[in-house]
Coordinates of C-alpha atoms in Angstrom, one line a residue:
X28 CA 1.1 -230.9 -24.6
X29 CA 0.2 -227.5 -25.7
X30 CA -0.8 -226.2 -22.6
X31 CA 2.6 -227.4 -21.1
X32 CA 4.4 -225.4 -23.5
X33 CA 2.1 -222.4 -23.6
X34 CA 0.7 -222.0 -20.2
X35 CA -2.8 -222.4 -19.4
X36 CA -5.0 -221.6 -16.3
X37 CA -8.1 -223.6 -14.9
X38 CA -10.5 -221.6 -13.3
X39 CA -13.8 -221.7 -11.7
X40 CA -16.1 -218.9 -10.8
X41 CA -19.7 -219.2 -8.2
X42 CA -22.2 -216.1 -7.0
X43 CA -25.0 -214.3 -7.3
X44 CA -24.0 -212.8 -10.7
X45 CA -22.7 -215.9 -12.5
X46 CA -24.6 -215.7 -15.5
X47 CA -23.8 -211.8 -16.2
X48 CA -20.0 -212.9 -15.6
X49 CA -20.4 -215.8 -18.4
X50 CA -21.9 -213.0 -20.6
X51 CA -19.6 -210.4 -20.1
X52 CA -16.5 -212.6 -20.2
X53 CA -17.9 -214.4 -23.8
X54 CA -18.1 -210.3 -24.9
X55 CA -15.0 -210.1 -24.2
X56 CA -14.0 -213.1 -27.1
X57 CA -11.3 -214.4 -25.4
X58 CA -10.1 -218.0 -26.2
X59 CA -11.6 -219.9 -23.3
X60 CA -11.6 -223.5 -23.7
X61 CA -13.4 -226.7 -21.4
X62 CA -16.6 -224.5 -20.7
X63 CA -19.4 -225.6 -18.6
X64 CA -21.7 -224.9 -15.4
X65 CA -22.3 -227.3 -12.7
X66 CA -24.3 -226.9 -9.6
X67 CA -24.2 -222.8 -9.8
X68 CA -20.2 -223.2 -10.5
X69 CA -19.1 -221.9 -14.2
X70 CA -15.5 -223.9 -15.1
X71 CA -13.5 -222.7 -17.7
X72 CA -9.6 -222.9 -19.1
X73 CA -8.2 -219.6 -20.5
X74 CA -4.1 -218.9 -21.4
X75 CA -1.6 -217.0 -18.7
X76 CA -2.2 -213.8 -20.8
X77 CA -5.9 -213.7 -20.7
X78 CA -6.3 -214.9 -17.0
X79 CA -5.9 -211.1 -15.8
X80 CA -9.3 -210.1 -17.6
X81 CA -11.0 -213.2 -15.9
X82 CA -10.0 -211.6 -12.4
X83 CA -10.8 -208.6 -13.1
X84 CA -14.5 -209.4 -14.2
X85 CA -14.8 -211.6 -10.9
X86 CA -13.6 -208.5 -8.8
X87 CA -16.2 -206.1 -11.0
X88 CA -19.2 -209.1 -10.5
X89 CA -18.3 -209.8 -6.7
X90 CA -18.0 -213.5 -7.7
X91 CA -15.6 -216.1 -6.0
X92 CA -12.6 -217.4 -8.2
X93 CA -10.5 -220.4 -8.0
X94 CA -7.8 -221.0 -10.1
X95 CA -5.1 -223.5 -11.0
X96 CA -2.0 -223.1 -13.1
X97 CA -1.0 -226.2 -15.2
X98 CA 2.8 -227.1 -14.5
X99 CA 4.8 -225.9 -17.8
X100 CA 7.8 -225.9 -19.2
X101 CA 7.8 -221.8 -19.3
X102 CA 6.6 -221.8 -15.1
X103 CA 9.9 -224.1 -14.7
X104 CA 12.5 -221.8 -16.4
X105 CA 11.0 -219.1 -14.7
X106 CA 11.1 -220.4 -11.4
X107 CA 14.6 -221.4 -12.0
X108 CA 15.7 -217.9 -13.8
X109 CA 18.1 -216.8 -10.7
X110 CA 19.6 -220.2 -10.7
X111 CA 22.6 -219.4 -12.8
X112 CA 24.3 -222.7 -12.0
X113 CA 22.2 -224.8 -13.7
X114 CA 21.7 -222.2 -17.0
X115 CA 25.9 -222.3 -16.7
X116 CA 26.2 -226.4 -16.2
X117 CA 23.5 -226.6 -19.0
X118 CA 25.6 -224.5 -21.3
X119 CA 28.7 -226.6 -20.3
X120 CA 27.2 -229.4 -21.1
X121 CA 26.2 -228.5 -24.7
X122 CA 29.3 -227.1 -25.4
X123 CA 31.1 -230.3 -24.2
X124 CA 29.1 -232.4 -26.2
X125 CA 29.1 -230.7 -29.2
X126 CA 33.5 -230.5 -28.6
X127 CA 33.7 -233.9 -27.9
X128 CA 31.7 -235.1 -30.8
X129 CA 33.9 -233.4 -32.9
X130 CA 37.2 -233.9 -31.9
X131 CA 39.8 -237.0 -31.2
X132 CA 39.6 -238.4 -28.1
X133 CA 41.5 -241.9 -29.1
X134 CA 43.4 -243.2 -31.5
X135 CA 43.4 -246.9 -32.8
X136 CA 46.2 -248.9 -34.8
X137 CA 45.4 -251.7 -36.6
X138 CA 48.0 -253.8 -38.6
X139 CA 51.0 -252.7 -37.2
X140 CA 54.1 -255.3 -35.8
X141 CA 56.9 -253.8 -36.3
X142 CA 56.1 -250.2 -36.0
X143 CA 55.4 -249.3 -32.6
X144 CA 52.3 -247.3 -31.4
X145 CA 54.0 -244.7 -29.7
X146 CA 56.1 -244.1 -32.9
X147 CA 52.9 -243.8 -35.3
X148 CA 51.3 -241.7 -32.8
X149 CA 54.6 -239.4 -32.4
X150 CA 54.3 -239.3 -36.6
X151 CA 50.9 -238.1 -36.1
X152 CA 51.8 -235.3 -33.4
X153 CA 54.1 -234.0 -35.8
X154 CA 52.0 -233.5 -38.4
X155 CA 49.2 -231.9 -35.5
X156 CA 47.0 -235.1 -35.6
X157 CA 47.1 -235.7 -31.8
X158 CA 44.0 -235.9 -28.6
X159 CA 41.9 -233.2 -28.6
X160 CA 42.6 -232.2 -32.7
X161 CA 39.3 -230.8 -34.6
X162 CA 38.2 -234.1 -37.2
X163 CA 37.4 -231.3 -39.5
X164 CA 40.8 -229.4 -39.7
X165 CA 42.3 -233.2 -40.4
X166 CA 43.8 -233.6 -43.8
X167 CA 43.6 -238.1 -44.4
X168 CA 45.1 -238.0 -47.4
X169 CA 48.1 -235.5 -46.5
X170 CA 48.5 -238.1 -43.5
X171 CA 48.5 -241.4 -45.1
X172 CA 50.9 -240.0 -47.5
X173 CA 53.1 -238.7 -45.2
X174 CA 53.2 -241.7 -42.9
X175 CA 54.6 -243.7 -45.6
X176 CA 56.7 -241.7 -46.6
X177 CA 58.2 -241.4 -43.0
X178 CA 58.5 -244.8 -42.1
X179 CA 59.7 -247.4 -45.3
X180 CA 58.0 -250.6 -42.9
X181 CA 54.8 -249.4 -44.5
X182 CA 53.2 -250.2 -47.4
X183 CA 50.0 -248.6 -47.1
X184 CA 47.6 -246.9 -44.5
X185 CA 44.3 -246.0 -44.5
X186 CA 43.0 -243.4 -41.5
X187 CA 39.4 -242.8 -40.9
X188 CA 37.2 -241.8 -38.2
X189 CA 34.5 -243.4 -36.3
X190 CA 32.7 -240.6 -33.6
X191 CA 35.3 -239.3 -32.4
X192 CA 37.7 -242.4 -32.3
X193 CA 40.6 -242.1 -35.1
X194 CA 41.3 -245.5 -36.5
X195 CA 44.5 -245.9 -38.6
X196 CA 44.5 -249.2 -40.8
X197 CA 48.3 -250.4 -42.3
X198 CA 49.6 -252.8 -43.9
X199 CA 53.3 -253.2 -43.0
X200 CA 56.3 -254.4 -45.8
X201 CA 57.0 -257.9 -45.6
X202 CA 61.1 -258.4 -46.1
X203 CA 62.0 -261.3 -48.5
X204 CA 64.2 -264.1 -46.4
X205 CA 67.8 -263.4 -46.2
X206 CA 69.0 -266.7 -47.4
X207 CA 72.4 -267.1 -46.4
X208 CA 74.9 -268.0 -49.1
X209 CA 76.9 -271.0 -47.6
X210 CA 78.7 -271.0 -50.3
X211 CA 80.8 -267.5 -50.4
X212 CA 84.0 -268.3 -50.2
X213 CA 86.2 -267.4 -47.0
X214 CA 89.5 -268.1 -44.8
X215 CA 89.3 -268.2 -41.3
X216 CA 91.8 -266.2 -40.1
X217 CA 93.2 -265.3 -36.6
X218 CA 91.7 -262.7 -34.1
X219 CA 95.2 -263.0 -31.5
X220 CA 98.6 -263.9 -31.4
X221 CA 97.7 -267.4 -29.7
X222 CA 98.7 -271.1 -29.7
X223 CA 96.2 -273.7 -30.9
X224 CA 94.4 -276.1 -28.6
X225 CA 91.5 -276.9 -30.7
X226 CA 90.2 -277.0 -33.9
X227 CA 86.8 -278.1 -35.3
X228 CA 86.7 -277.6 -39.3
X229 CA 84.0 -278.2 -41.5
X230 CA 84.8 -277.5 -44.6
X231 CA 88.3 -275.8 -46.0
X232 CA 91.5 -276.1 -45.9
X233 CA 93.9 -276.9 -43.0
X234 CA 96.5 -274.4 -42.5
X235 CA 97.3 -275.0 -39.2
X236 CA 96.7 -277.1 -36.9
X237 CA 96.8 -277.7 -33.0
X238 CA 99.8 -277.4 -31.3
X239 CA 100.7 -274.6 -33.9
X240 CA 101.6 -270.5 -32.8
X241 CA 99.1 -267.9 -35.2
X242 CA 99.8 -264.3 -35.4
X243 CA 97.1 -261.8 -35.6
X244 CA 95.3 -262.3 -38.9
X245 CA 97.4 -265.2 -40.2
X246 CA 94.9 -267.5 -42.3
X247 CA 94.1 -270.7 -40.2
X248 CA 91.4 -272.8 -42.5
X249 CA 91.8 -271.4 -46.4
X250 CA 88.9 -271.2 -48.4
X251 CA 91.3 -271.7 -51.6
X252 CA 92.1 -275.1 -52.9
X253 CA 93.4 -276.8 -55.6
X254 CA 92.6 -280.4 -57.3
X255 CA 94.7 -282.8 -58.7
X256 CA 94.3 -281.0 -62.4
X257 CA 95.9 -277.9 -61.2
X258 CA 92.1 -276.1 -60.8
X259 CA 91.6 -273.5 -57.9
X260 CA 88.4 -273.9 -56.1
X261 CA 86.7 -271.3 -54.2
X262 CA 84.9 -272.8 -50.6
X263 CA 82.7 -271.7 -47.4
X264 CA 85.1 -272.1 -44.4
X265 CA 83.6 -272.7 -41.6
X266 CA 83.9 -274.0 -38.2
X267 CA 85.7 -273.1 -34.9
X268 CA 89.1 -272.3 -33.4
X269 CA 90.0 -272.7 -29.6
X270 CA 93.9 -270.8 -28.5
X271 CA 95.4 -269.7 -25.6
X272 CA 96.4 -265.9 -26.1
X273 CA 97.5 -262.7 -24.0
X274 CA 95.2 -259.7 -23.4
X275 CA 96.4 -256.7 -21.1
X276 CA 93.9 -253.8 -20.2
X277 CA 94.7 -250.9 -18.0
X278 CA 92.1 -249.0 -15.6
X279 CA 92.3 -245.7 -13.4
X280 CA 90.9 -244.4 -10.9
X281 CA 91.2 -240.8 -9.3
X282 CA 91.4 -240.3 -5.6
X283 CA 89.6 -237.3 -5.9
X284 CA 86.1 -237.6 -8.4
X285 CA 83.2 -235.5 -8.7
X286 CA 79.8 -237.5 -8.4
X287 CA 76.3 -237.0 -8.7
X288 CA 74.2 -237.9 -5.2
X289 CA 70.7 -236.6 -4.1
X290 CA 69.9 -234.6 -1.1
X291 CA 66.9 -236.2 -0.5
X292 CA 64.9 -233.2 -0.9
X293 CA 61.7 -234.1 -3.4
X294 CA 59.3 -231.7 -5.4
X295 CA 55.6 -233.5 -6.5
X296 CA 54.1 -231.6 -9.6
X297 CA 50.5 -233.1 -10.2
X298 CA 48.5 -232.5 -13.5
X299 CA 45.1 -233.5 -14.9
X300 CA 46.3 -234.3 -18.7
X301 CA 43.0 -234.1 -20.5
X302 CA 43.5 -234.6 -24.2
X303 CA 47.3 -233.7 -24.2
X304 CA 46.4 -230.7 -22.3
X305 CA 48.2 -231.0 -18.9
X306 CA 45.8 -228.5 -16.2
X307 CA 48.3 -228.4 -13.0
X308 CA 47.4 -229.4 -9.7
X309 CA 49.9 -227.5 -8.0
X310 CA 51.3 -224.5 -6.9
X311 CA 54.5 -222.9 -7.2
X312 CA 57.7 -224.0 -8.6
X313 CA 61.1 -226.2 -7.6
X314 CA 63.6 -224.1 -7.0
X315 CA 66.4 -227.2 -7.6
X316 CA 69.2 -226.1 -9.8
X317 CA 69.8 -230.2 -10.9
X318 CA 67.5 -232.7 -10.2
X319 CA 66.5 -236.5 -11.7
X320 CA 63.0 -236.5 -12.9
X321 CA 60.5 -239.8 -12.3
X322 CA 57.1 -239.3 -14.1
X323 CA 54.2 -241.9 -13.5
X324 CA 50.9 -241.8 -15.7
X325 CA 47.3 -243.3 -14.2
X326 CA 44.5 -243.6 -17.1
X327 CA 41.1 -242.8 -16.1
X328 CA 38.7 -246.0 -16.8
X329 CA 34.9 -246.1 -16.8
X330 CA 33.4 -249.3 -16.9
X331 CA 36.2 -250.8 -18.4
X332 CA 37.0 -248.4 -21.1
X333 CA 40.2 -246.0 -21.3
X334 CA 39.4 -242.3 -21.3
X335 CA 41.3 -240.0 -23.1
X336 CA 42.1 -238.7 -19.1
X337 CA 44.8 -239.3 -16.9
X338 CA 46.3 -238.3 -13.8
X339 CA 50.3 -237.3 -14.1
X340 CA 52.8 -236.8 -11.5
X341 CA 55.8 -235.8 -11.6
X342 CA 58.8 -236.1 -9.2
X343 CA 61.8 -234.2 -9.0
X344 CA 64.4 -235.2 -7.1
X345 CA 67.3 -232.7 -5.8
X346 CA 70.7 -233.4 -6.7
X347 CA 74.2 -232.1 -6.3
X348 CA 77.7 -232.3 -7.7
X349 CA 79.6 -233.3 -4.7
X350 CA 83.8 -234.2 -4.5
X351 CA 83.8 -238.1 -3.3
X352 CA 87.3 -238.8 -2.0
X353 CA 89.0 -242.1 -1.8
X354 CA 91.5 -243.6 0.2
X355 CA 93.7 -246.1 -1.4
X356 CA 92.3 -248.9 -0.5
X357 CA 88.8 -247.6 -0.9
X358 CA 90.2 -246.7 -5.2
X359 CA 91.5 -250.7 -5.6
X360 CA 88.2 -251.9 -4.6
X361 CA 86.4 -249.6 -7.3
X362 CA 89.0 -250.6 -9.5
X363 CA 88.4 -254.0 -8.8
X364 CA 84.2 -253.9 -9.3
X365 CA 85.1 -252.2 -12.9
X366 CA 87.9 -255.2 -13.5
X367 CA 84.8 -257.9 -12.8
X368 CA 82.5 -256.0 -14.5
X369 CA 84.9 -256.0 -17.7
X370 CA 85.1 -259.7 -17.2
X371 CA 81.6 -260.1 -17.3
X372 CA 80.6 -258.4 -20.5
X373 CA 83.6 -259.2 -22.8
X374 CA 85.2 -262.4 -21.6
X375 CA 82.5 -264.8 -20.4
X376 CA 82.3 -267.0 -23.1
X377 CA 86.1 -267.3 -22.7
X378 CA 88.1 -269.6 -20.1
X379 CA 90.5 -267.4 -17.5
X380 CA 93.3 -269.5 -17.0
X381 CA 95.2 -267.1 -15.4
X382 CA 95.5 -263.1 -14.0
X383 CA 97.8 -260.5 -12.7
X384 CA 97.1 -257.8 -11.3
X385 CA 100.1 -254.7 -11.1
X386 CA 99.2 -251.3 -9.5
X387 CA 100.7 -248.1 -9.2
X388 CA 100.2 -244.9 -7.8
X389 CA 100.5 -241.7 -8.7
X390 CA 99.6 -238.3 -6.5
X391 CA 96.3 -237.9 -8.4
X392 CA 94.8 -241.9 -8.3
X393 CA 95.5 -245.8 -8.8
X394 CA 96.3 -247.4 -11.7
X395 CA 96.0 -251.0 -12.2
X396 CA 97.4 -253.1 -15.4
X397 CA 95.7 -256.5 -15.5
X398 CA 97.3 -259.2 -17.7
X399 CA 95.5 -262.2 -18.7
X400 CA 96.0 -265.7 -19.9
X401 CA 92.9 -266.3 -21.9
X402 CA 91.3 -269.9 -23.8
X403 CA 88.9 -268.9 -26.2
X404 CA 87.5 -268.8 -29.6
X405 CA 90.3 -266.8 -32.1
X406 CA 88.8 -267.7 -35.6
X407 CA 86.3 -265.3 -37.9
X408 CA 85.2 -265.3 -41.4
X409 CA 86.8 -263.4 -43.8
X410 CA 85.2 -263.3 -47.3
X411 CA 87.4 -264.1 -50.3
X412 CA 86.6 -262.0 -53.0
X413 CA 87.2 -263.2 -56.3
X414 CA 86.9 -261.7 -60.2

């Protein structure tokens, strides 16, 4: 081992003058080491530094000299001193490892339900805790304090760190289970001037029954009765009304409409996102003045295990603010998609008996009035309140 790391040469000498060398060179009280004579042939081991006086007395005694120099750490880096790539990847490498072992490359939640990753680690952005943050310049306490102060789901959270994963521990707020009071008292009262065709009470009192006309927020099941004594009673109406009522809506459309449409021209921006740190792949800019933007993320995995690496593109996609122009016919259809769409989202649990449909038409568009003959559900819940 030592001769690896110091350097050491093994050397043998034979001639005529052989034992004037051995006394000359033992004059000379160098550290020569493994010394001894066979068959006319003196051996010997003596350091790099010291070899040069061992030639030189075999040059001044006319003696032969073979050497060999033991392979050593020191021969290696020289050999290799004009190979600047490996000194520069070596260096890299020591500087990444000593980064990486000291800053966040992931970040772990335990314990959470309702509060989302993405939301905790947007908390933890704001407060500079993100991929690629020094552990050391990371204040816990200020964190954990701050998180539940943030976010009232949280009772408590712990963060700690493991290497350079970030673990955040929580414990979220359990709510206590709404219990609903069946026994608030309430009317049911009238959504629509509508007749009555069904009625299906649970509790409360009849005011009306089927058959009857309702106005607009006339009381239909009262939640105030009376006994036999004279004494008022306070009760939970509940159950369900069916009437046939009116509704009327009115929708326009222009014959002339700015819309939005691509050109069909694309831009790709590609990055390396390394720790939050996006390095672009790309050069060059869009020059788009409007355009719809689709971004797509692909983790880096090795053997199974998510780097804190990904591959990010971007693409933009040109658009432009363009004048559409309709023809009459071309504006009832449109009106006629936005008439089924209204039908869909407000009136499907209803029962269209019947529809009109009046246009008219001005110079700028189309306007439609559609009048409707509706069978549905009229009755809600109004609390009663009471000193």
């Amino acid at each position: 081992m030592k001769n690896q790391i110091k350097g050491c040469i093994k050397f043998s000498v034979s001639g005529k003058n052989l034992y004037r060398f051995i006394n000359t060179l033992r004059n000379q009280r160098l550290n020569c080491s493994n010394q001894y004579c066979k068959n006319d042939v003196y051996y010997g081991e003596v350091s790099v530094n010291d070899f040069e006086t061992v030639r030189e007395l075999a040059e001044k005694y006319n003696m032969t000299l073979d050497f060999y120099e033991y392979e050593t750490a020191r021969k290696k880096v020289y050999r290799y001193r004009h190979r600047y790539g490996i000194i520069i990847g070596i260096v890299l490498t020591l500087i990444s490892v000593i980064y990486f072992s000291n800053t966040v490359m992931t970040i772990e939640i335990i314990g959470n339900q309702k509060v989302s990753d993405s939301m905790i680690i947007a908390m933890l952005e704001d407060m500079g805790v993100k991929k690629g943050t020094f552990i050391s310049s990371i204040d816990f306490s200020s964190c954990e304090r701050k998180l539940r102060m943030r976010n009232t789901d949280i009772s408590w959270v712990g963060i700690r760190h493991t290497g350079n994963r970030l673990v955040v521990e929580m414990t979220e707020i359990v709510p206590a289970p709404e219990i609903e009071n069946k026994k608030m008292p309430c009317n049911i009262i009238s959504t629509q001037n509508a007749q009555i065709t069904a009625m299906s009470i649970y509790n409360g009192q009849i005011m009306r029954g089927v058959g009857d006309c309702v106005r607009k927020g006339d009381v239909i099941v009262s939640g105030v009765a009376s006994d036999n004594n004279g004494h008022i009673n306070l009760r939970h109406s509940f159950g369900t009304v069916t009437a046939i009522y009116e509704d009327t809506i009115n929708i326009h459309q222009d014959f002339c409409e700015v819309i939005s449409e691509k050109t069909g021209r694309t831009y790709r921006e590609k990055y390396i996102n390394l720790f939050n740190f996006k390095i672009p792949l790309f050069t060059g800019k869009s020059n788009f003045s409007d355009y719809n933007s689709e971004k797509f993320s692909f983790p880096v995995f090795i053997f199974g295990k998510k780097l804190p690496i990904s591959i990010d593109k971007n693409i933009l996609s040109e658009i432009k603010q363009t004048e559409k122009i309709y023809t009459p016919d071309e504006a009832r259809a449109v009106i006629e998609e936005k008439i089924f769409i209204y039908e869909k989202n407000f009136l499907s649990g209803s029962k269209i008996l019947e529809s009109t449909l009046e246009y008219s038409q001005t110079e700028t568009g189309l306007d439609c009035t559609v009048k409707y003959t509706i069978e549905g559900e009229i009755g809600i819940q109004k609390d009663i309140w009471a000193k």
